[in-house]
XYZ file of C-alpha atoms in Angstrom:
242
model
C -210.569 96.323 23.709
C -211.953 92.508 22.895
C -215.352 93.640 24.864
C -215.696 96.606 23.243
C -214.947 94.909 19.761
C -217.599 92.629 20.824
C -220.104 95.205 21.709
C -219.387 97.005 18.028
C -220.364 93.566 16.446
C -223.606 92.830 18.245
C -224.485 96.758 17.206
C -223.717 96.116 14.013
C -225.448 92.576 14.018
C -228.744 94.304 15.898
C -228.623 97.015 12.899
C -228.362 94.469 10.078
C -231.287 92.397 11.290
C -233.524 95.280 11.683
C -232.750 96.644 8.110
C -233.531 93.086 6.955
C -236.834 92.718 9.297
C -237.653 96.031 7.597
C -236.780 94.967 4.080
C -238.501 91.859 4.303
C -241.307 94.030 5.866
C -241.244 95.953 3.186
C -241.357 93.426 0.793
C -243.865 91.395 2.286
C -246.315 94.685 2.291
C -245.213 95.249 -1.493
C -246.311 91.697 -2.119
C -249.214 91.230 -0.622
C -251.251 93.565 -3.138
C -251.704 91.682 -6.571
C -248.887 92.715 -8.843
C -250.625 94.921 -11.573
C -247.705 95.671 -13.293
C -247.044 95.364 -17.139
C -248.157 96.228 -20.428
C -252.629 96.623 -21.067
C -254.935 96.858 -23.827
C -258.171 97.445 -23.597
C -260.212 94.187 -25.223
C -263.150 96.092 -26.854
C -261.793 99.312 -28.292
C -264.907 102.084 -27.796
C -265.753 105.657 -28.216
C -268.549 105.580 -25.447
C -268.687 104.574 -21.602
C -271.033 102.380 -21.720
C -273.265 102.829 -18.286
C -273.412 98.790 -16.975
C -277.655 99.540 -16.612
C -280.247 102.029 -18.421
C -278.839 105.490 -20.189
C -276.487 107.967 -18.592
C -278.690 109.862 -16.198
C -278.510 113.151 -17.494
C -279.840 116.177 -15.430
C -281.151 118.851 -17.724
C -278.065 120.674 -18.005
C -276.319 117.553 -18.618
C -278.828 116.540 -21.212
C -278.266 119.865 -22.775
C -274.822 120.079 -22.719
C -274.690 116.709 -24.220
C -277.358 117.457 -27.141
C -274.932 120.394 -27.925
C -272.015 118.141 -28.454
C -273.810 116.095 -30.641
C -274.724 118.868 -32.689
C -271.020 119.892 -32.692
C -269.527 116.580 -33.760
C -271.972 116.523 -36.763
C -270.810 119.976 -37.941
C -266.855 118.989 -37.385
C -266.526 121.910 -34.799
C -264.599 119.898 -32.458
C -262.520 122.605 -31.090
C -265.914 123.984 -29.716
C -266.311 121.075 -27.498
C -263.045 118.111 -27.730
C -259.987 119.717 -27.570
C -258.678 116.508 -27.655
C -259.282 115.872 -31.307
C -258.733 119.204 -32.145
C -255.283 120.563 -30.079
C -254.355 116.515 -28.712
C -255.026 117.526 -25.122
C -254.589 115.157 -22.901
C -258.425 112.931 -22.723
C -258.245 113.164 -18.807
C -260.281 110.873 -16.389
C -262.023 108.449 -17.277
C -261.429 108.787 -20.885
C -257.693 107.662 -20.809
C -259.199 104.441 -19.914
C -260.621 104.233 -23.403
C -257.739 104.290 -25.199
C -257.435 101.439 -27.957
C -253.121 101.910 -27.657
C -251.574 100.171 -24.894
C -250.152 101.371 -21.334
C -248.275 100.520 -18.705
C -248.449 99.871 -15.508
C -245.775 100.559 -12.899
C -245.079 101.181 -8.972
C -242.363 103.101 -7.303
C -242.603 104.870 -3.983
C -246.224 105.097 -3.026
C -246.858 106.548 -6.719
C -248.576 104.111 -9.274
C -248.053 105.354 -12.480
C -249.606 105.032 -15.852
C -247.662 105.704 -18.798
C -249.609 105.665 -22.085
C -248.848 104.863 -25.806
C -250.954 107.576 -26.796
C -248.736 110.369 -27.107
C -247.217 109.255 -24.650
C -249.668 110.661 -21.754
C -248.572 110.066 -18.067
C -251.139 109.770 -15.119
C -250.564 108.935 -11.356
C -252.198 107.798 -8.315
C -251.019 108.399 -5.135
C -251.024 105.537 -2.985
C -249.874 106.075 0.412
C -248.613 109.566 -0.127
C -249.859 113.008 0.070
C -250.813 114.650 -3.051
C -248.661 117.511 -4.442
C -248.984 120.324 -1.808
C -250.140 123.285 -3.602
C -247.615 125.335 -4.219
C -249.633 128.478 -5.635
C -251.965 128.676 -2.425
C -255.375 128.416 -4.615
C -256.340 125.359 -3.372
C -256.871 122.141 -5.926
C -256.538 123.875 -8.940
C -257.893 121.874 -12.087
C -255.760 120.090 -14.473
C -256.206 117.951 -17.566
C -256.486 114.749 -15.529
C -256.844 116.127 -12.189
C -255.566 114.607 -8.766
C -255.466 111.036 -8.352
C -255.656 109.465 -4.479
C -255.676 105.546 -4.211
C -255.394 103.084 -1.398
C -256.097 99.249 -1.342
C -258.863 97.384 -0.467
C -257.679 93.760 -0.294
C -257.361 92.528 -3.950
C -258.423 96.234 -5.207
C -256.449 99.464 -6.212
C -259.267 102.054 -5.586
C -258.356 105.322 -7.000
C -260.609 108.224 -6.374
C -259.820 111.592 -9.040
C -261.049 114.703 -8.158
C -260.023 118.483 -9.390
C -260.385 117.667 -13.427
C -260.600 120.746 -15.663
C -264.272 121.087 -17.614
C -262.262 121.437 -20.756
C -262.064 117.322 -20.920
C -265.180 114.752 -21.732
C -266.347 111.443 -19.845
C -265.740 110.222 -23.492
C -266.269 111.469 -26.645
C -269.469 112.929 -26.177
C -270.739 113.207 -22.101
C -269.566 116.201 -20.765
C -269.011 117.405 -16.476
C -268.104 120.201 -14.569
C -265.670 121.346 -12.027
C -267.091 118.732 -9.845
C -266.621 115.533 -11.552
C -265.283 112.422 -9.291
C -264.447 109.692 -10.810
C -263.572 106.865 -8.689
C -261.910 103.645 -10.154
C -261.584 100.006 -8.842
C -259.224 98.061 -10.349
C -258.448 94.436 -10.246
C -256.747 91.338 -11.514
C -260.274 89.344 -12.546
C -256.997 86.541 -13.374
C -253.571 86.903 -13.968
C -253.715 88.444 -17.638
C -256.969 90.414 -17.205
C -257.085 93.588 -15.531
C -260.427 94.870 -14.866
C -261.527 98.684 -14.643
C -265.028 99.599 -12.690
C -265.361 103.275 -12.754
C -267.832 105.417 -10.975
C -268.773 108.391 -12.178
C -270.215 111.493 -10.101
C -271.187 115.099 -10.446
C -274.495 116.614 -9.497
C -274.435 119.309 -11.748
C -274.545 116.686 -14.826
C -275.474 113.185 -13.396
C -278.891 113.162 -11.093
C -277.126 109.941 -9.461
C -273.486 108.426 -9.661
C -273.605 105.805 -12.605
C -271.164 102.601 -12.963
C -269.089 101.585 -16.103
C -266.552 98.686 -16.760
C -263.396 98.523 -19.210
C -261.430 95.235 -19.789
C -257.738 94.736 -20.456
C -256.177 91.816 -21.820
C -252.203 91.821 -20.488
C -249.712 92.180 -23.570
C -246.054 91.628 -23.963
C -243.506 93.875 -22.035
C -242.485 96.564 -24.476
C -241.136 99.799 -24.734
C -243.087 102.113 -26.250
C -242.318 103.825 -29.524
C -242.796 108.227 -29.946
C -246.380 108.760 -30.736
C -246.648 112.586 -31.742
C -250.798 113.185 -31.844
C -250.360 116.613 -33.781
C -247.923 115.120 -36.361
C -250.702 112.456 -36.648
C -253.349 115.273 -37.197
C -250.952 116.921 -39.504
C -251.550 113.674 -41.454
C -255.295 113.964 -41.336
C -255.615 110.953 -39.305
C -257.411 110.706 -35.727
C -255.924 112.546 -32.449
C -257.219 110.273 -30.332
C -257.725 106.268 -32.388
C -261.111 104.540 -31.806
């Protein structure tokens, strides 16, 4: 009975110290990215995505599309071409990035999610993890802000986002297709400045992929209050603040 209580105890000893080689595993994985957790705001609130070199290149649809917006905007027809200002649709990729309201940042099981003052919009990135399976066997099916699929590259979340509906803008004005792919690198440039490089591509509106950087400053932890975008538009002010 003693040697068999004995054998029970080294079991039980040989199970506890691989749980803790695996927590500590675990831990030491989850700390060796940079922590970009916490509360953002962008440091130079903008309409535009401002291309880091020369103009958007436009192919002529692009250019086209994009001359019709601007006719649009001028005339107040926005549901004709931003349902954002004109139903509070969600903004989508990379336009969320552009938000002057803050957002946080948080991690939980291979999912990094962003969870946004504005109306309180959610977005995710997949880190790790498969993407939702597709559940109504039509393949990636677009959404508002499409599919998000990141890994890490040293001190770098890269997030690539593909699938986004057409009904959403690059910002306020650029439009894409089906085929945009927007792909994000983001960083800690020093403990309370997060950094955003975005990449945007799709050859039906872009004759080459074309870089863009937003800045965020970190802010206090918080939690955020309801923000309502129609009872805001109900109030004739701005959907979506600049």
């Amino acid at each position: 009975m003693g040697t068999e209580h004995k054998i029970t105890r080294l079991a039980i000893g040989a199970i506890a110290a691989a749980v803790a080689l695996g927590g500590s595993g675990t831990a030491l994985a989850q700390t060796a990215a940079p922590n970009l957790e916490g509360v953002w705001k962008i440091v130079t609130p903008s309409a535009t995505l401002k291309p880091l070199s020369g103009p958007i290149p436009f192919t002529a649809e692009g250019r086209k599309d994009y001359d019709a917006n601007r006719k649009l905007k001028a005339a107040g027809t926005y549901d004709a071409y931003d349902i954002t200002l004109s139903r509070c649709s969600s903004p989508g990729v990379p336009r969320l990035a552009l938000t002057p309201m803050r957002f946080k940042i948080w991690y939980r099981q291979g999912v990094v999610t962003f969870d946004y003052e504005w109306n309180r919009a959610i977005r995710q990135i997949n880190v790790g993890v498969p993407l939702q399976p597709d559940l109504m066997g039509q393949g990636l099916v677009p959404t508002m802000t499409g599919k998000s699929k990141g890994h890490w590259e040293g001190d770098t979340l890269v997030s690539v986002m593909e699938g986004g509906s057409d009904r959403t803008l690059i910002d306020d004005l650029v439009p894409h297709g089906f085929d945009l792919k927007v792909t994000e690198r983001f960083r800690l440039t020093d403990p309370d400045t997060l950094e955003d490089r975005i990449t945007v591509e799709d050859p039906a509106y872009f004759s080459k992929p074309w870089d863009s950087v937003v800045t965020y400053k970190r802010q206090p932890d918080a939690i955020f209050a309801e923000d309502v975008c129609l009872d805001r538009v109900a109030a004739h002010q701005p959907a979506f603040p600049k």
